[in-house]
Coordinates of C-alpha atoms and ligand atoms in Angstrom, one line a residue:
M3 CA 11.7 -53.9 7.3
T4 CA 14.6 -55.7 8.6
T5 CA 18.4 -54.5 7.4
P6 CA 20.3 -57.2 6.4
T7 CA 23.3 -58.3 8.7
I8 CA 26.8 -57.4 7.9
T9 CA 29.2 -60.0 8.6
L10 CA 32.7 -57.9 9.4
P11 CA 36.1 -59.5 10.2
T12 CA 37.0 -58.1 13.7
T13 CA 39.2 -55.2 13.6
D14 CA 42.4 -57.8 15.7
A15 CA 42.0 -59.8 12.1
L16 CA 42.3 -56.8 10.1
R17 CA 45.4 -55.3 12.7
E18 CA 47.0 -58.9 11.7
R19 CA 46.3 -59.3 8.0
A20 CA 47.5 -55.5 7.6
L21 CA 51.1 -56.7 10.1
T22 CA 51.4 -60.0 7.9
A23 CA 51.3 -57.7 4.5
L24 CA 53.8 -55.5 5.8
R25 CA 56.2 -58.2 6.9
A26 CA 56.1 -59.6 4.0
V27 CA 57.1 -56.3 1.9
G28 CA 59.8 -56.0 4.9
A29 CA 58.1 -52.8 6.0
T30 CA 58.0 -51.7 9.5
P31 CA 55.4 -49.0 10.5
P32 CA 57.0 -46.0 12.6
A33 CA 55.3 -46.6 16.4
G34 CA 54.8 -43.6 18.0
T35 CA 51.8 -40.7 18.0
G36 CA 50.0 -38.1 15.9
L37 CA 48.5 -40.3 13.2
S38 CA 46.2 -43.2 13.2
A39 CA 45.9 -45.9 10.8
R40 CA 42.3 -47.0 10.6
S41 CA 40.3 -49.0 8.6
P42 CA 36.5 -48.4 7.4
I43 CA 35.6 -51.8 7.6
T44 CA 35.1 -51.5 10.9
G45 CA 35.6 -47.9 11.7
E46 CA 38.4 -48.4 14.5
T47 CA 41.8 -47.9 14.4
L48 CA 44.7 -50.3 14.0
F49 CA 47.8 -48.6 14.7
E50 CA 49.2 -44.9 16.1
L51 CA 52.0 -43.9 14.3
R52 CA 54.5 -41.4 14.6
A53 CA 53.5 -38.3 12.7
D54 CA 56.0 -36.6 10.7
T55 CA 56.6 -32.8 12.0
V56 CA 57.1 -29.3 9.3
D57 CA 61.0 -29.9 10.2
D58 CA 61.0 -33.5 8.8
V59 CA 59.2 -32.3 5.5
D60 CA 62.0 -29.6 5.1
R61 CA 64.4 -32.2 5.8
A62 CA 62.7 -34.8 3.3
V63 CA 63.2 -32.2 1.0
G64 CA 66.6 -31.5 1.2
E65 CA 68.0 -34.7 1.1
A66 CA 65.8 -35.3 -2.2
H67 CA 67.3 -32.7 -3.7
E68 CA 70.7 -33.2 -3.2
A69 CA 70.0 -37.2 -4.5
Y70 CA 68.3 -35.2 -7.7
L71 CA 71.8 -33.1 -8.3
T72 CA 73.1 -36.7 -9.0
W73 CA 70.2 -38.4 -10.6
R74 CA 69.6 -35.8 -12.7
T75 CA 72.6 -36.9 -14.7
T76 CA 72.4 -40.6 -14.8
P77 CA 71.1 -41.9 -18.3
A78 CA 67.3 -41.8 -18.7
P79 CA 67.7 -45.6 -19.8
A80 CA 69.6 -46.2 -16.5
R81 CA 66.7 -44.5 -14.5
G82 CA 64.3 -46.7 -16.2
E83 CA 66.0 -49.6 -14.7
L84 CA 65.2 -48.3 -11.4
V85 CA 61.7 -48.5 -12.1
R86 CA 61.6 -51.9 -13.8
V87 CA 63.0 -53.3 -10.7
L88 CA 59.8 -51.3 -8.7
G89 CA 57.7 -52.9 -11.2
E90 CA 58.8 -56.6 -10.4
L91 CA 58.5 -55.8 -6.8
L92 CA 55.1 -54.6 -7.3
R93 CA 54.1 -57.7 -9.5
E94 CA 56.0 -59.9 -6.8
H95 CA 53.8 -58.7 -3.4
K96 CA 51.0 -57.8 -5.9
S97 CA 48.7 -59.5 -2.7
D98 CA 49.9 -57.9 0.1
L99 CA 49.3 -54.6 -1.7
A100 CA 46.0 -55.0 -2.1
D101 CA 45.4 -56.3 1.3
L102 CA 46.5 -53.3 2.3
I103 CA 44.5 -51.2 -0.1
T104 CA 41.3 -52.9 0.8
I105 CA 42.1 -52.7 4.4
E106 CA 42.8 -48.8 4.4
A107 CA 40.3 -47.6 1.7
G108 CA 37.5 -50.2 1.7
K109 CA 38.0 -51.4 -2.1
I110 CA 36.8 -54.7 -2.9
R111 CA 39.3 -57.3 -3.7
S112 CA 39.1 -57.3 -7.3
E113 CA 39.4 -53.3 -7.4
A114 CA 42.1 -53.5 -4.8
L115 CA 44.1 -55.8 -7.4
G116 CA 43.2 -54.0 -10.2
E117 CA 44.9 -50.6 -8.6
V118 CA 48.2 -52.5 -7.8
Q119 CA 47.8 -53.8 -11.4
E120 CA 47.7 -50.6 -12.9
M121 CA 51.2 -49.5 -10.6
I122 CA 52.8 -52.2 -12.3
D123 CA 51.2 -51.2 -15.9
I124 CA 52.8 -47.5 -15.3
C125 CA 55.9 -48.9 -14.2
D126 CA 56.2 -51.0 -17.3
F127 CA 54.9 -47.9 -19.7
A128 CA 57.4 -45.5 -17.7
V129 CA 60.7 -47.8 -18.6
G130 CA 59.7 -47.7 -22.2
Q131 CA 59.7 -44.0 -21.8
S132 CA 62.9 -43.7 -20.1
R133 CA 64.5 -44.3 -23.9
Q134 CA 61.5 -42.3 -25.5
L135 CA 62.2 -38.3 -23.9
Y136 CA 62.3 -37.2 -27.5
G137 CA 63.0 -33.5 -28.3
R138 CA 62.4 -32.1 -31.8
T139 CA 64.7 -30.5 -34.4
I140 CA 62.9 -27.6 -35.6
A141 CA 63.6 -25.8 -39.2
S142 CA 66.0 -22.7 -38.4
E143 CA 65.1 -19.5 -40.8
R144 CA 69.0 -18.9 -40.6
P145 CA 71.6 -20.9 -42.9
G146 CA 73.9 -22.8 -41.1
H147 CA 72.2 -23.0 -38.0
R148 CA 70.5 -26.0 -35.7
L149 CA 67.3 -25.5 -33.9
A150 CA 66.2 -28.5 -31.4
E151 CA 64.5 -28.7 -28.3
T152 CA 66.0 -30.8 -25.1
W153 CA 64.4 -31.9 -22.4
H154 CA 66.0 -31.8 -18.7
P155 CA 65.3 -33.1 -15.4
L156 CA 62.9 -30.8 -13.3
G157 CA 63.8 -31.1 -9.8
V158 CA 62.0 -32.2 -6.7
V159 CA 58.5 -33.6 -7.2
G160 CA 56.0 -33.0 -4.2
V161 CA 53.0 -35.4 -4.4
I162 CA 49.9 -35.1 -2.5
S163 CA 47.8 -37.8 -3.0
A164 CA 43.9 -38.8 -2.0
F165 CA 42.7 -41.7 0.4
N166 CA 40.4 -43.2 -2.6
F167 CA 43.7 -44.4 -5.2
P168 CA 45.8 -44.6 -2.3
A169 CA 49.2 -45.8 -4.1
A170 CA 48.2 -46.0 -7.9
V171 CA 48.2 -42.2 -8.0
W172 CA 51.7 -41.9 -6.4
S173 CA 52.8 -45.0 -9.0
W174 CA 51.7 -42.6 -12.3
N175 CA 53.7 -39.2 -10.8
T176 CA 56.3 -41.2 -9.4
A177 CA 57.6 -43.8 -12.2
L178 CA 57.3 -40.9 -14.6
A179 CA 59.1 -38.6 -12.1
L180 CA 62.0 -40.7 -11.9
V181 CA 62.6 -41.8 -15.5
A182 CA 62.6 -37.9 -15.8
G183 CA 65.4 -37.4 -13.2
D184 CA 63.6 -36.0 -10.8
A185 CA 63.7 -37.1 -7.1
V186 CA 60.2 -37.3 -5.3
V187 CA 58.8 -36.5 -1.9
W188 CA 55.3 -37.8 -1.4
K189 CA 52.5 -36.8 1.0
P190 CA 50.2 -39.3 1.0
S191 CA 46.4 -39.2 2.9
E192 CA 46.4 -39.1 6.1
L193 CA 43.4 -41.8 5.9
T194 CA 46.2 -44.2 4.0
P195 CA 49.5 -44.5 5.6
L196 CA 50.1 -48.2 6.0
I197 CA 49.8 -49.0 2.0
S198 CA 52.2 -45.7 1.8
I199 CA 54.7 -47.0 4.1
A200 CA 54.9 -50.6 2.3
T201 CA 55.0 -48.9 -1.5
A202 CA 57.5 -46.8 -0.4
H203 CA 59.3 -49.2 1.3
L204 CA 59.7 -51.2 -2.0
L205 CA 60.8 -48.3 -3.9
D206 CA 64.0 -48.0 -1.1
R207 CA 64.4 -51.9 -2.2
A208 CA 64.5 -51.1 -5.8
I209 CA 67.0 -48.0 -4.9
D210 CA 69.1 -49.8 -2.8
R211 CA 69.0 -52.7 -5.7
V212 CA 70.3 -50.4 -8.5
G213 CA 72.7 -48.4 -6.4
A214 CA 70.5 -45.3 -6.7
P215 CA 70.9 -42.2 -4.6
T216 CA 69.0 -43.4 -1.3
A217 CA 67.1 -40.1 -1.1
L218 CA 65.6 -40.1 -4.2
H219 CA 62.4 -40.8 -2.6
R220 CA 61.1 -39.7 0.5
L221 CA 57.5 -40.4 2.3
V222 CA 56.3 -38.0 4.7
L223 CA 53.4 -39.3 6.9
A224 CA 51.7 -35.6 7.7
D225 CA 48.5 -34.1 7.9
R226 CA 47.6 -30.7 5.8
A227 CA 50.2 -29.0 7.3
G228 CA 53.0 -31.2 6.0
G229 CA 51.6 -30.9 2.7
E230 CA 51.4 -27.0 3.3
R231 CA 55.0 -27.2 3.9
L232 CA 55.5 -29.4 0.7
V233 CA 53.8 -26.7 -1.3
D234 CA 55.6 -23.7 -0.4
D235 CA 58.8 -24.9 -0.3
A236 CA 60.7 -23.3 -3.4
R237 CA 62.9 -26.4 -3.8
V238 CA 60.1 -28.3 -5.1
A239 CA 59.9 -27.8 -8.6
L240 CA 56.6 -29.1 -9.3
V241 CA 53.8 -30.2 -7.0
S242 CA 51.5 -32.7 -8.0
A243 CA 48.3 -32.7 -5.9
T244 CA 45.3 -34.9 -6.2
G245 CA 42.4 -34.6 -4.2
S246 CA 39.2 -32.6 -3.7
T247 CA 38.7 -29.0 -5.4
R248 CA 39.1 -27.7 -2.0
M249 CA 42.4 -28.7 -1.5
G250 CA 43.3 -27.2 -5.2
R251 CA 41.8 -23.8 -4.9
E252 CA 44.3 -23.5 -2.2
V253 CA 47.2 -25.3 -3.5
G254 CA 47.1 -23.9 -7.0
P255 CA 47.6 -20.0 -6.0
R256 CA 50.3 -20.7 -3.1
V257 CA 52.3 -22.6 -5.9
A258 CA 51.9 -20.1 -8.3
A259 CA 52.7 -17.2 -5.9
R260 CA 56.4 -18.6 -5.9
F261 CA 56.2 -19.4 -9.5
G262 CA 56.5 -23.1 -8.8
R263 CA 54.7 -25.4 -11.3
S264 CA 51.5 -27.5 -10.2
L265 CA 49.8 -30.0 -11.6
L266 CA 46.3 -30.3 -10.3
E267 CA 44.0 -33.5 -10.6
L268 CA 40.7 -32.7 -8.8
G269 CA 37.2 -33.7 -8.0
G270 CA 35.0 -34.6 -10.8
N271 CA 30.9 -34.8 -11.3
N272 CA 31.0 -37.0 -14.2
A273 CA 27.8 -37.7 -16.6
T274 CA 26.8 -40.4 -19.2
V275 CA 24.3 -39.5 -21.7
V276 CA 21.9 -42.4 -22.6
A277 CA 20.6 -41.8 -26.0
P278 CA 17.6 -43.3 -27.8
S279 CA 19.6 -45.9 -29.9
A280 CA 21.5 -47.0 -26.8
D281 CA 22.0 -50.7 -26.2
L282 CA 20.5 -51.2 -22.6
D283 CA 22.1 -54.3 -22.1
L284 CA 25.6 -52.7 -22.5
A285 CA 24.3 -49.3 -20.5
L286 CA 23.1 -50.9 -17.5
P287 CA 26.5 -52.9 -16.2
G288 CA 28.7 -49.7 -17.5
I289 CA 26.2 -47.6 -15.3
V290 CA 26.2 -49.4 -12.2
F291 CA 29.9 -50.2 -12.1
A292 CA 30.4 -46.5 -12.8
A293 CA 28.2 -45.6 -10.5
A294 CA 28.4 -47.9 -7.3
G295 CA 31.5 -49.4 -8.2
T296 CA 34.4 -48.1 -5.3
A297 CA 31.1 -47.3 -3.2
G298 CA 31.3 -44.2 -5.4
Q299 CA 34.5 -42.9 -4.2
R300 CA 36.2 -42.6 -7.3
C301 CA 37.1 -39.1 -8.9
T302 CA 35.9 -40.6 -12.3
T303 CA 32.5 -42.1 -10.5
L304 CA 29.2 -41.6 -12.6
R305 CA 27.0 -38.9 -10.6
R306 CA 24.5 -37.2 -13.2
L307 CA 22.5 -40.0 -15.6
I308 CA 21.3 -37.8 -18.4
V309 CA 18.6 -40.3 -20.3
H310 CA 16.4 -39.3 -23.1
T311 CA 12.8 -38.8 -21.9
D312 CA 11.5 -41.9 -24.3
L313 CA 13.9 -44.9 -22.0
A314 CA 13.9 -43.5 -18.7
D315 CA 11.3 -45.0 -17.1
E316 CA 12.6 -48.3 -18.3
L317 CA 16.3 -47.2 -17.7
V318 CA 15.2 -46.4 -13.9
E319 CA 13.3 -49.1 -13.4
R320 CA 16.0 -52.0 -14.5
L321 CA 18.3 -49.4 -12.6
V322 CA 16.4 -50.2 -9.6
G323 CA 16.3 -53.9 -10.1
A324 CA 20.3 -54.0 -10.3
Y325 CA 20.9 -51.5 -7.2
G326 CA 18.5 -54.0 -4.9
R327 CA 20.8 -57.0 -6.0
L328 CA 24.3 -55.3 -5.2
P329 CA 26.0 -57.0 -2.6
I330 CA 27.3 -54.4 0.3
G331 CA 29.8 -55.6 3.2
D332 CA 33.3 -56.6 4.2
P333 CA 35.1 -55.8 1.0
F334 CA 37.7 -59.1 1.4
D335 CA 34.4 -61.4 1.0
E336 CA 34.5 -62.6 -2.9
G337 CA 30.8 -61.6 -3.8
T338 CA 30.8 -58.3 -2.2
L339 CA 30.7 -55.3 -4.7
V340 CA 29.9 -52.2 -2.5
G341 CA 32.6 -51.8 0.5
P342 CA 32.4 -49.4 3.0
L343 CA 32.7 -45.4 2.9
V344 CA 35.7 -44.3 4.0
D345 CA 34.2 -42.4 7.4
E346 CA 31.5 -40.7 9.2
R347 CA 32.3 -37.8 7.4
A348 CA 31.5 -39.4 3.9
A349 CA 28.4 -41.1 5.7
T350 CA 27.1 -37.1 7.0
A351 CA 28.0 -35.9 3.2
M352 CA 25.9 -38.5 1.6
A353 CA 22.7 -38.2 4.1
D354 CA 23.1 -34.2 3.6
A355 CA 23.0 -34.5 -0.3
L356 CA 19.9 -36.7 -0.2
E357 CA 18.4 -34.7 1.9
R358 CA 18.9 -31.5 -0.2
A359 CA 18.0 -33.4 -3.2
Q360 CA 14.6 -33.9 -2.1
A361 CA 14.2 -30.4 -0.9
E362 CA 15.1 -29.4 -4.5
G363 CA 12.3 -31.6 -5.9
G364 CA 13.9 -34.8 -6.2
K365 CA 12.8 -38.3 -5.4
V366 CA 14.8 -41.3 -3.9
V367 CA 14.0 -44.6 -6.0
A368 CA 16.7 -46.8 -5.0
G369 CA 19.2 -47.2 -1.9
G370 CA 20.4 -44.1 0.4
T371 CA 19.8 -46.1 3.5
R372 CA 22.8 -46.9 6.1
R373 CA 23.0 -50.6 7.0
D374 CA 23.5 -51.2 10.8
A375 CA 27.3 -52.1 11.0
P376 CA 30.2 -50.9 12.8
G377 CA 31.7 -48.8 9.6
V378 CA 29.7 -47.1 7.2
Y379 CA 27.8 -49.3 4.9
V380 CA 25.3 -47.3 2.8
E381 CA 23.1 -48.6 -0.2
P382 CA 23.9 -47.0 -3.3
A383 CA 21.0 -44.3 -4.3
V384 CA 19.5 -43.2 -7.2
V385 CA 17.6 -40.2 -7.2
R386 CA 15.3 -38.6 -9.8
M387 CA 15.6 -35.2 -10.3
P388 CA 13.3 -32.3 -11.6
G389 CA 16.3 -30.8 -13.5
Q390 CA 20.2 -30.1 -12.8
T391 CA 19.8 -28.5 -9.2
A392 CA 22.6 -27.2 -7.1
V393 CA 23.3 -30.2 -5.4
V394 CA 23.4 -32.2 -8.6
R395 CA 26.4 -29.7 -9.6
E396 CA 28.5 -30.4 -6.6
E397 CA 30.5 -33.5 -6.1
T398 CA 29.6 -35.5 -3.7
F399 CA 32.0 -38.2 -2.7
A400 CA 29.5 -41.1 -2.0
P401 CA 27.4 -43.1 -4.1
I402 CA 24.4 -41.4 -5.2
L403 CA 23.5 -41.3 -9.1
Y404 CA 21.5 -38.6 -10.2
V405 CA 18.6 -39.0 -13.2
L406 CA 18.1 -36.2 -15.6
T407 CA 16.0 -36.3 -18.8
Y408 CA 16.4 -34.9 -22.1
D409 CA 14.8 -34.3 -25.4
T410 CA 17.4 -33.1 -27.7
F411 CA 21.0 -34.1 -28.4
E412 CA 21.6 -30.3 -28.1
Q413 CA 19.9 -30.2 -24.6
A414 CA 21.8 -33.7 -23.5
V415 CA 25.0 -31.9 -24.4
A416 CA 24.2 -28.4 -22.7
L417 CA 23.1 -30.3 -19.3
H418 CA 26.0 -32.2 -19.3
N419 CA 28.7 -29.4 -19.8
D420 CA 26.9 -27.3 -17.3
V421 CA 28.6 -28.2 -14.3
P422 CA 31.9 -26.6 -12.8
Q423 CA 33.5 -29.7 -13.2
G424 CA 35.2 -31.6 -16.3
L425 CA 37.0 -34.7 -15.6
S426 CA 34.7 -37.6 -17.4
S427 CA 32.0 -38.3 -19.5
S428 CA 30.2 -41.0 -21.7
I429 CA 27.4 -41.6 -24.1
F430 CA 26.0 -44.8 -24.8
T431 CA 24.5 -44.5 -28.6
R432 CA 24.6 -46.8 -31.7
D433 CA 24.5 -43.8 -33.7
Q434 CA 27.9 -43.0 -35.1
E435 CA 26.8 -39.4 -36.2
E436 CA 25.7 -38.8 -32.4
A437 CA 29.1 -40.3 -31.0
E438 CA 31.0 -38.1 -32.7
L439 CA 29.3 -35.1 -32.0
F440 CA 29.6 -36.0 -28.3
L441 CA 33.4 -36.3 -28.8
A442 CA 33.7 -33.2 -31.2
A443 CA 34.9 -29.2 -29.9
D444 CA 31.5 -28.5 -28.9
G445 CA 30.2 -31.8 -27.5
S446 CA 31.7 -33.3 -23.7
D447 CA 34.3 -30.5 -22.3
C448 CA 35.6 -33.0 -20.1
G449 CA 39.4 -34.3 -19.9
I450 CA 37.9 -38.3 -20.8
A451 CA 35.1 -38.5 -23.3
N452 CA 34.3 -42.3 -23.6
V453 CA 31.3 -43.9 -26.1
N454 CA 29.3 -46.9 -24.6
I455 CA 31.7 -47.3 -21.9
G456 CA 31.0 -46.1 -18.4
T457 CA 32.9 -42.5 -16.8
S458 CA 35.2 -44.7 -14.6
G459 CA 38.1 -47.2 -15.4
A460 CA 40.8 -45.5 -17.1
E461 CA 43.7 -47.3 -18.7
I462 CA 47.3 -45.7 -17.7
G463 CA 48.0 -45.4 -21.6
G464 CA 46.1 -42.3 -21.8
A465 CA 46.6 -38.9 -20.8
F466 CA 44.3 -38.7 -17.1
G467 CA 43.0 -35.5 -16.1
G468 CA 40.0 -32.9 -16.4
E469 CA 39.2 -29.4 -17.3
K470 CA 37.6 -26.8 -15.4
E471 CA 37.3 -27.4 -11.5
T472 CA 39.2 -30.2 -12.1
G473 CA 42.3 -28.4 -12.2
G474 CA 43.4 -29.1 -16.1
G475 CA 46.3 -31.6 -15.0
R476 CA 47.4 -34.6 -17.0
E477 CA 49.2 -37.8 -15.3
S478 CA 49.7 -40.7 -16.3
G479 CA 50.1 -42.0 -20.1
S480 CA 50.7 -40.1 -23.8
D481 CA 53.0 -37.6 -23.1
A482 CA 52.0 -36.5 -19.4
W483 CA 55.8 -36.9 -18.7
K484 CA 56.6 -33.7 -20.2
S485 CA 55.0 -32.3 -16.8
Y486 CA 57.9 -33.6 -15.3
M487 CA 60.7 -32.1 -16.9
R488 CA 61.7 -28.8 -18.4
R489 CA 62.4 -27.9 -22.0
A490 CA 65.2 -26.0 -23.3
T491 CA 65.7 -24.7 -27.0
N492 CA 68.8 -25.2 -28.3
T493 CA 70.3 -22.8 -31.7
V494 CA 73.7 -24.0 -32.7
N495 CA 75.2 -22.0 -35.3
Y496 CA 77.9 -23.9 -37.2
S497 CA 77.9 -21.3 -40.4
G498 CA 81.1 -19.3 -39.2
H499 CA 78.9 -16.1 -39.4
L500 CA 76.9 -14.6 -37.4
T501 CA 73.3 -14.1 -38.5
L502 CA 70.8 -12.4 -36.3
A503 CA 66.7 -13.6 -36.7
Q504 CA 64.3 -12.0 -38.3
N505 CA 67.2 -10.3 -40.5
V506 CA 68.0 -7.7 -37.9
S507 CA 71.1 -5.6 -38.3
F508 CA 73.5 -4.6 -35.4
L509 CA 76.8 -3.2 -36.0
Ligands
LIG801 P1 41.2 -34.3 0.1 O1 41.3 -33.0 -0.8 O2 40.5 -33.8 1.5 O3 43.0 -34.7 0.4 C1 43.9 -35.0 -0.5 C2 45.1 -34.8 -0.2 O4 45.8 -33.4 0.4 C3 45.9 -35.1 1.4 O5 46.9 -35.5 1.2 C4 45.6 -34.1 2.3 O6 46.1 -34.0 3.5 C5 46.1 -32.7 1.0 N1 45.3 -31.7 1.4 C6 44.4 -30.8 2.2 N2 44.6 -30.1 2.0 C7 45.5 -29.4 1.8 C8 46.3 -28.3 1.6 N3 45.6 -26.9 2.1 N4 47.6 -27.8 1.6 C9 48.3 -29.2 1.0 N5 47.8 -30.5 0.9 C10 46.4 -30.5 1.7 O7 40.7 -35.2 -0.6 P2 40.1 -36.5 -0.5 O8 38.9 -36.8 0.3 O9 41.7 -37.6 0.4 O10 40.0 -37.3 -1.6 C11 38.5 -37.2 -2.4 C12 38.9 -36.3 -3.7 O11 39.8 -36.7 -4.2 C13 37.3 -36.3 -4.5 O12 37.3 -34.8 -4.4 C14 37.9 -36.8 -6.1 O13 37.4 -36.6 -6.7 C15 39.3 -36.5 -5.7 N6 40.3 -37.1 -6.7 C16 40.9 -37.0 -7.7 C17 41.1 -37.3 -8.4 C18 41.8 -37.0 -10.2 O14 42.9 -37.6 -10.4 N7 41.1 -36.2 -10.4 C19 41.8 -38.8 -8.1 C20 41.6 -39.1 -7.0 C21 40.5 -38.5 -6.0

């Protein structure tokens, strides 16, 4: 069997396209050594960049802290104005930023544009939030007393982000942190420096336009050592870290050791239950997008399909057909649905997982083969498993969908919850009672639980995050803003008498 050929742009063409996008936003990459900007499209280096040192990280935190001291007393709606201007600049440069996301993360054009749209959406959300940093008034037990909560800025927020949402995750954190009155130091993934330079530059332009303190935002282009420096710095009040569970396991205890706050958004091992009453015409595209979209490189990617035994053969057959028609190749091509994996490490992880799955009794029924091309182009795989074996319980950051079967709803939920991670989940069913049970306290144990929709593609309006080894953090919408502020409880006595709580008598 011959492997279909993939036509790709040259590395020179990608370099030129990246430069055009950077010039359009007005940014210049810092030439030097220490960090390579590369593209998974060809797997080759585009530019050599100057990496920041740990001393640069220290300086960035110091400058951001100075800026915070001014920013914290700027009225919140005025802080919102900065985020409004950032949102305008993101709208203006949506296409340029999407180009950089495709070049560095390998996302297809539509998903790259979607990521920038998500950044615009969170800016809109945060602008509204800047007028809604509400505290409560609480009934006091003492006459002539007022008891209330007020919310105040926290300090410097250190944002550590992953390669797969190289810009949106920064914007979830930064838009809210800025309206909350905080300053931000951002250490992006070492795999995606160019999109970070471009977005940071747009924020610099917004800061300049509204006359906010220039050091309110600092970008540090560094590897893990730079991240560790940020994690250990007591001036960083909150470390918001998005990435693998391995990373969170190191970051969480280090921040806790200095009594800092952390917000962890870590790996997922997301599942969809397909119940006997499911509408398969609805389920099929939902499953394929969630499992094969972004080449399986979303934290919310569907990795486990838990199908009722009566439907399993039909659903797998239809999945195999759909997988066989997935266009794989240049993510800039309009027709492509599956772009490259980020690097060779990801390819090895996928091949190892497939090998282990087979050793554990699994059968690869679709995909799994690597295409012959520069860059890592793989056919998304479907693997029927005899049960939830060791490899199924791990997150492999690649497009592998494990299919498991169940007979009773209780079995489905038990299988669903029996993994260490707890990010996203869904059920396809037309049985309302079953849908409600899936969302109930003893149903899905994830931070995200959906009905008749896949596991990926969340909107910014809801709080985003997961339980167990996913880290427990919540970013983005709902009341996630509270993570970026500190709460004070205020008691005001206007009675003219000193009354102690709980009727305590003293003197
Ligand atoms: P990664 O853990 O390798 O790296 C993430 C970031 O952490 C990078 O910036 C890296 O330099 C930094 N880092 C690594 N070790 C560190 C340490 N000890 N101290 C400080 N910083 C450190 O993750 P990745 O490969 O870039 O991204 C894929 C992973 O991210 C997957 O597990 C995916 O599920 C997860 N992810 C989770 C979410 C979520 O919201 N839950 C979102 C996106 C990605």
